[in-house]
Short mmCIF file of C-alpha atoms in Angstrom, two decimals:
data_model
loop_
_atom_site.label_atom_id
_atom_site.label_comp_id
_atom_site.label_asym_id
_atom_site.label_seq_id
_atom_site.Cartn_x
_atom_site.Cartn_y
_atom_site.Cartn_z
CA MET Y 1 -0.47 -0.22 0.29
CA LYS Y 2 2.58 2.66 0.68
CA GLN Y 3 4.20 1.67 -2.58
CA CYS Y 4 0.97 2.44 -4.00
CA ARG Y 5 1.24 5.14 -2.48
CA ASN Y 6 5.42 6.72 -3.03
CA ILE Y 7 4.21 5.83 -7.16
CA LEU Y 8 1.25 8.33 -7.43
CA GLY Y 9 3.17 9.97 -5.24
CA ILE Y 10 5.76 10.44 -8.14
CA ILE Y 11 2.94 10.40 -10.70
CA ILE Y 12 0.99 13.77 -9.00
CA LEU Y 13 4.90 15.45 -9.08
CA ILE Y 14 6.35 14.45 -12.32
CA SER Y 15 2.30 15.83 -13.85
CA SER Y 16 2.13 19.21 -11.48
CA ILE Y 17 5.89 19.90 -12.96
CA ARG Y 18 4.38 19.96 -16.10
CA TYR Y 19 1.61 22.58 -15.95
CA ILE Y 20 3.69 24.84 -14.01
CA VAL Y 21 5.85 24.97 -17.21
CA TYR Y 22 2.79 25.37 -19.37
CA LEU Y 23 2.24 28.10 -16.93
CA ILE Y 24 5.00 29.98 -17.09
CA LYS Y 25 5.85 29.27 -20.65
CA TYR Y 26 2.75 30.12 -21.84
CA GLY Y 27 0.51 32.49 -18.48
CA ILE Y 28 -2.83 31.68 -17.20
CA PRO Y 29 -4.85 30.17 -20.53
CA TYR Y 30 -7.52 32.14 -21.43
CA ILE Y 31 -11.02 30.48 -20.74
CA SER Y 32 -14.32 31.58 -22.08
CA TRP Y 33 -16.35 32.26 -19.51
CA ASN Y 34 -19.95 30.20 -21.03
CA LEU Y 35 -21.39 27.52 -22.01
CA ASP Y 36 -18.80 26.26 -23.54
CA ILE Y 37 -17.99 25.52 -20.43
CA LEU Y 38 -20.35 23.28 -19.61
CA ILE Y 39 -20.15 21.96 -22.95
CA HIS Y 40 -16.42 21.00 -21.74
CA TYR Y 41 -18.02 18.95 -18.72
CA LEU Y 42 -21.24 17.45 -19.29
CA SER Y 43 -21.04 14.91 -22.10
CA GLU Y 44 -25.42 14.94 -22.85
CA LEU Y 45 -23.94 18.26 -24.18
CA GLY Y 46 -21.79 17.08 -26.74
CA GLY Y 47 -18.50 17.16 -24.51
CA LEU Y 48 -15.35 14.69 -26.31
CA LEU Y 49 -13.28 14.19 -22.32
CA SER Y 50 -16.65 15.69 -20.16
CA PHE Y 51 -19.28 12.90 -17.84
CA GLY Y 52 -22.71 12.13 -17.63
CA ILE Y 53 -24.94 13.61 -15.83
CA PHE Y 54 -25.44 10.34 -13.78
CA ASN Y 55 -22.52 9.61 -13.10
CA ILE Y 56 -21.43 13.31 -11.53
CA ILE Y 57 -24.53 12.19 -8.72
CA LEU Y 58 -23.42 9.67 -8.33
CA ALA Y 59 -19.57 11.13 -7.85
CA ALA Y 60 -20.86 13.30 -5.51
CA ILE Y 61 -22.53 10.94 -3.72
CA GLY Y 62 -20.00 8.82 -3.17
CA PHE Y 63 -17.55 11.52 -2.72
CA TYR Y 64 -19.60 13.19 0.19
CA ILE Y 65 -20.42 9.26 1.70
CA ILE Y 66 -16.93 8.85 1.52
CA TRP Y 67 -16.07 12.28 3.38
CA ASN Y 68 -18.15 11.44 6.07
CA ASN Y 69 -16.34 7.86 7.04
CA LYS Y 70 -12.82 9.60 5.91
CA LYS Y 71 -11.94 13.14 6.43
CA GLN Y 72 -9.47 13.16 3.53
CA ILE Y 73 -8.81 16.89 3.89
CA LEU Y 74 -5.77 17.19 1.38
CA GLY Y 75 -7.10 14.71 -0.36
CA TYR Y 76 -10.41 16.55 -0.98
CA THR Y 77 -7.70 19.46 -1.27
CA PHE Y 78 -6.11 18.33 -4.06
CA LEU Y 79 -9.33 16.66 -6.07
CA PHE Y 80 -10.58 20.89 -5.83
CA ALA Y 81 -7.41 21.83 -6.71
CA VAL Y 82 -7.07 19.07 -9.81
CA VAL Y 83 -10.89 20.53 -10.83
CA LEU Y 84 -10.07 24.47 -10.68
CA PHE Y 85 -7.29 23.41 -13.14
CA SER Y 86 -9.46 20.93 -15.86
CA PHE Y 87 -11.07 25.04 -17.04
CA TYR Y 88 -7.59 25.10 -18.65
CA PHE Y 89 -6.80 22.00 -18.64
CA ASN Y 90 -9.90 19.80 -20.44
CA SER Y 91 -7.03 17.36 -20.82
CA LEU Y 92 -7.07 16.53 -17.15
CA ASN Y 93 -11.03 15.50 -17.31
CA ILE Y 94 -8.68 12.16 -18.61
CA TYR Y 95 -7.77 11.49 -14.75
CA LEU Y 96 -10.73 13.01 -12.86
CA ASN Y 97 -13.88 10.45 -14.89
CA PHE Y 98 -11.21 8.00 -13.25
CA ILE Y 99 -10.85 9.40 -10.15
CA PHE Y 100 -15.42 9.94 -10.95
CA ALA Y 101 -15.69 6.33 -11.69
CA ILE Y 102 -14.24 4.70 -8.78
CA ALA Y 103 -16.52 7.83 -6.08
CA ALA Y 104 -19.26 6.84 -8.68
CA GLY Y 105 -19.02 2.69 -7.78
CA TYR Y 106 -18.77 3.47 -3.92
CA SER Y 107 -21.82 5.37 -4.23
CA LEU Y 108 -23.30 2.50 -6.07
CA VAL Y 109 -22.67 0.16 -3.38
CA SER Y 110 -23.60 2.05 -1.00
CA ILE Y 111 -26.89 2.31 -2.55
CA VAL Y 112 -27.27 -1.11 -3.43
CA LYS Y 113 -26.47 -2.37 0.87
CA MET Y 114 -28.87 0.28 1.88
CA ARG Y 115 -31.91 -0.74 3.84
CA TYR Y 116 -35.24 -0.04 2.22
CA SER Y 117 -39.02 0.03 3.27
CA LEU Y 118 -40.21 -1.24 0.77
CA SER Y 119 -37.81 -3.24 -2.21
CA ILE Y 120 -39.68 -1.97 -5.16
CA ILE Y 121 -38.81 1.35 -3.97
CA LYS Y 122 -34.53 0.48 -3.66
CA LYS Y 123 -35.63 -1.58 -7.28
CA LEU Y 124 -36.95 1.56 -8.65
CA THR Y 125 -34.20 3.20 -8.04
CA ILE Y 126 -30.83 0.84 -8.81
CA ILE Y 127 -33.35 0.20 -12.72
CA LEU Y 128 -33.18 4.21 -12.69
CA LEU Y 129 -29.08 4.42 -12.02
CA LEU Y 130 -28.11 1.55 -14.28
CA CYS Y 131 -30.56 3.30 -17.02
CA GLY Y 132 -29.37 6.45 -17.12
CA LEU Y 133 -25.46 5.47 -16.78
CA ILE Y 134 -26.84 3.32 -19.51
CA PHE Y 135 -28.09 6.57 -21.66
CA SER Y 136 -25.74 8.10 -20.71
CA THR Y 137 -22.74 6.23 -22.60
CA VAL Y 138 -24.95 4.80 -25.82
CA SER Y 139 -26.16 8.39 -26.45
CA TYR Y 140 -22.08 9.26 -25.98
CA THR Y 141 -21.03 6.67 -27.98
CA ALA Y 142 -23.21 7.23 -30.60
CA ARG Y 143 -22.11 11.42 -30.88
CA VAL Y 144 -18.87 10.53 -30.80
CA SER Y 145 -19.52 7.94 -34.04
CA ASN Y 146 -20.53 11.15 -35.84
CA PHE Y 147 -17.61 13.61 -35.18
CA PRO Y 148 -15.89 14.88 -37.41
CA PRO Y 149 -13.45 15.26 -40.28
CA ASP Y 150 -16.68 13.50 -42.24
CA LYS Y 151 -15.56 12.40 -46.38
CA SER Y 152 -16.43 15.73 -47.50
CA PHE Y 153 -14.64 18.29 -44.64
CA VAL Y 154 -11.37 15.88 -45.45
CA ASP Y 155 -11.77 15.92 -49.19
CA SER Y 156 -11.97 20.25 -48.60
CA LEU Y 157 -8.77 20.24 -46.71
CA GLU Y 158 -6.94 17.46 -49.02
CA TRP Y 159 -8.01 20.38 -51.78
CA LEU Y 160 -6.63 23.27 -50.12
CA ARG Y 161 -3.01 21.56 -48.93
CA GLY Y 162 -2.76 20.61 -53.49
CA HIS Y 163 -4.71 24.13 -54.08
CA SER Y 164 -1.92 26.79 -51.89
CA LYS Y 165 1.03 27.62 -50.74
CA SER Y 166 2.62 25.63 -47.35
CA GLU Y 167 3.30 29.35 -45.73
CA GLU Y 168 0.60 30.64 -46.26
CA VAL Y 169 -2.00 30.83 -43.02
CA MET Y 170 -6.02 29.80 -43.37
CA PHE Y 171 -8.75 31.14 -40.96
CA SER Y 172 -11.71 29.32 -39.40
CA TYR Y 173 -13.38 28.67 -36.05
CA HIS Y 174 -11.00 27.76 -33.82
CA THR Y 175 -11.91 24.80 -33.57
CA LYS Y 176 -11.22 23.07 -36.90
CA GLY Y 177 -8.20 24.48 -36.82
CA ASN Y 178 -6.42 21.54 -35.60
CA LEU Y 179 -8.16 19.40 -37.91
CA ILE Y 180 -6.68 21.92 -41.39
CA GLN Y 181 -3.40 21.90 -39.83
CA SER Y 182 -3.26 18.20 -39.23
CA ILE Y 183 -5.62 17.03 -42.90
CA ALA Y 184 -3.87 20.45 -45.22
CA ASN Y 185 -0.67 20.88 -42.93
CA ARG Y 186 -0.88 24.58 -42.99
CA PRO Y 187 -0.59 26.85 -40.77
CA VAL Y 188 -3.85 28.69 -38.87
CA LEU Y 189 -5.09 31.74 -37.17
CA LEU Y 190 -6.13 29.78 -34.74
CA ASP Y 191 -6.85 25.76 -32.70
CA SER Y 192 -8.30 24.42 -29.60
CA ASN Y 193 -5.32 24.28 -27.97
CA LEU Y 194 -6.22 28.41 -27.37
CA MET Y 195 -3.50 27.31 -23.59
CA TYR Y 196 -0.48 27.22 -25.85
CA ILE Y 197 -1.13 30.40 -27.82
CA GLU Y 198 0.49 33.44 -27.47
CA ASP Y 199 -1.67 36.54 -27.31
CA VAL Y 200 -4.57 34.62 -27.69
CA LYS Y 201 -7.03 37.07 -25.96
CA THR Y 202 -6.34 39.61 -28.32
CA LYS Y 203 -6.82 36.69 -31.62
CA LEU Y 204 -10.26 35.78 -30.35
CA ASP Y 205 -11.00 39.84 -29.83
CA ASP Y 206 -9.61 40.31 -33.72
CA SER Y 207 -11.92 37.06 -35.01
CA ASN Y 208 -14.89 38.14 -33.66
CA ILE Y 209 -14.60 41.47 -35.30
CA ILE Y 210 -13.23 39.29 -38.64
CA PHE Y 211 -16.85 37.25 -38.67
CA TYR Y 212 -18.52 39.51 -37.91
CA SER Y 213 -18.07 43.20 -38.70
CA ARG Y 214 -19.51 44.75 -42.43
CA THR Y 215 -16.88 47.62 -42.20
CA LEU Y 216 -14.58 46.48 -45.19
CA LYS Y 217 -11.72 48.24 -44.15
CA LYS Y 218 -11.48 47.47 -40.92
CA THR Y 219 -12.02 43.49 -41.45
CA THR Y 220 -9.16 43.83 -44.27
CA ALA Y 221 -6.52 45.45 -41.55
CA LEU Y 222 -6.76 42.40 -39.44
CA LEU Y 223 -6.01 40.09 -42.36
CA ASP Y 224 -3.45 41.51 -43.41
CA LYS Y 225 -2.42 41.95 -39.90
CA TYR Y 226 -2.35 37.35 -39.42
CA ASN Y 227 -1.26 37.49 -43.74
CA ILE Y 228 -4.62 35.15 -44.19
CA SER Y 229 -4.69 34.05 -47.37
CA TYR Y 230 -8.27 31.52 -47.57
CA ILE Y 231 -10.95 31.52 -45.35
CA TRP Y 232 -12.40 28.08 -44.38
CA ILE Y 233 -16.26 28.02 -43.58
CA ASP Y 234 -18.67 25.32 -43.43
CA SER Y 235 -22.29 24.73 -43.39
CA GLU Y 236 -22.23 24.42 -39.33
CA MET Y 237 -20.40 27.99 -38.85
CA LYS Y 238 -22.94 29.47 -41.05
CA LYS Y 239 -26.48 28.31 -39.32
CA ARG Y 240 -25.11 28.23 -35.74
CA LEU Y 241 -21.78 28.65 -34.67
CA ILE Y 242 -20.50 32.02 -35.89
CA TRP Y 243 -24.03 33.37 -37.73
CA THR Y 244 -27.88 33.21 -38.53
CA GLU Y 245 -28.17 35.29 -41.06
CA GLU Y 246 -27.30 35.12 -44.49
CA ASP Y 247 -25.85 38.19 -45.08
CA GLU Y 248 -23.85 38.69 -41.28
CA GLY Y 249 -20.79 39.65 -41.08
CA LEU Y 250 -17.71 38.34 -42.97
CA LEU Y 251 -20.87 36.57 -45.79
CA PHE Y 252 -22.13 40.06 -46.00
CA LEU Y 253 -18.16 41.31 -47.13
CA PHE Y 254 -17.66 38.47 -49.19
CA SER Y 255 -19.63 39.57 -51.69
CA ASN Y 256 -16.76 42.21 -52.68
CA LYS Y 257 -15.24 39.91 -55.37
CA GLU Y 258 -12.37 42.65 -55.24
CA GLU Y 259 -10.87 40.87 -51.98
CA PHE Y 260 -12.22 37.60 -52.11
CA LYS Y 261 -12.28 34.86 -54.13
CA LYS Y 262 -14.82 31.55 -53.74
CA VAL Y 263 -11.85 29.18 -54.51
CA TYR Y 264 -14.16 25.45 -53.05
CA ASP Y 265 -17.65 25.44 -52.75
CA ARG Y 266 -18.54 21.30 -52.06
CA GLU Y 267 -21.89 20.13 -50.20
CA GLY Y 268 -21.25 22.69 -47.90
CA ILE Y 269 -18.58 23.19 -47.72
CA GLU Y 270 -16.50 26.51 -48.58
CA ILE Y 271 -13.31 27.99 -48.41
CA TRP Y 272 -12.19 32.11 -49.81
CA GLN Y 273 -9.77 33.70 -51.10
CA VAL Y 274 -8.63 36.85 -49.73
CA LYS Y 275 -6.86 38.29 -52.56
CA GLY Y 276 -5.63 41.59 -51.12
#
């Protein structure tokens, strides 16, 4: 048991040093305090590294039971710190999922062993919890199978790789950036790893101006600032993620043929060349 604690301590120390190095090198990462936080934490809302609602409920009950039996102040302080850091380092949810699973299992066992005045209440409670866990798992699995990239996504980026220069910068919504870099092998202004990007707050603000401004001079000035050569958009961005109207912001400016040229338009995906 002592050896296991020593190994765990070494792992925690190495992980802590790793993230401290990130903080020193890149500073405190920028996060947007909006509904994206819930998406990152709830699998039912579309989070990839996230938790099911029933898992969270069971884990919370498990932590409460464990706390009543053994008040591990140091352990709970560490857990709180990890949860806090996970707002900045979403990859920590991988480890939290393991911890939450243990607590949820402890909770489930306690509920099964609990005495009930009526056996039917016990059975219904267990069935309800199991159905909730199964629903979370099935819905998550079905959603993951539909995650991008699909064929049209890949085709557009392969086309982009074949019709652009390796040093030309691409612009899109930041969650699309990693796939653009990996498939098209082209640099992007932003990707989903916001914590590693210098001046990320400024770049996010400038990106929003590019997306939503209808002032051509302001938009082209920012495109020139970052040497952006191509703009990649898909139907998700046009209908929900960025815009809701066909002539909103950048979509309106695309009508200026002197500054923009549509070079790709297939299956809801468009690529625009910045001519300036």
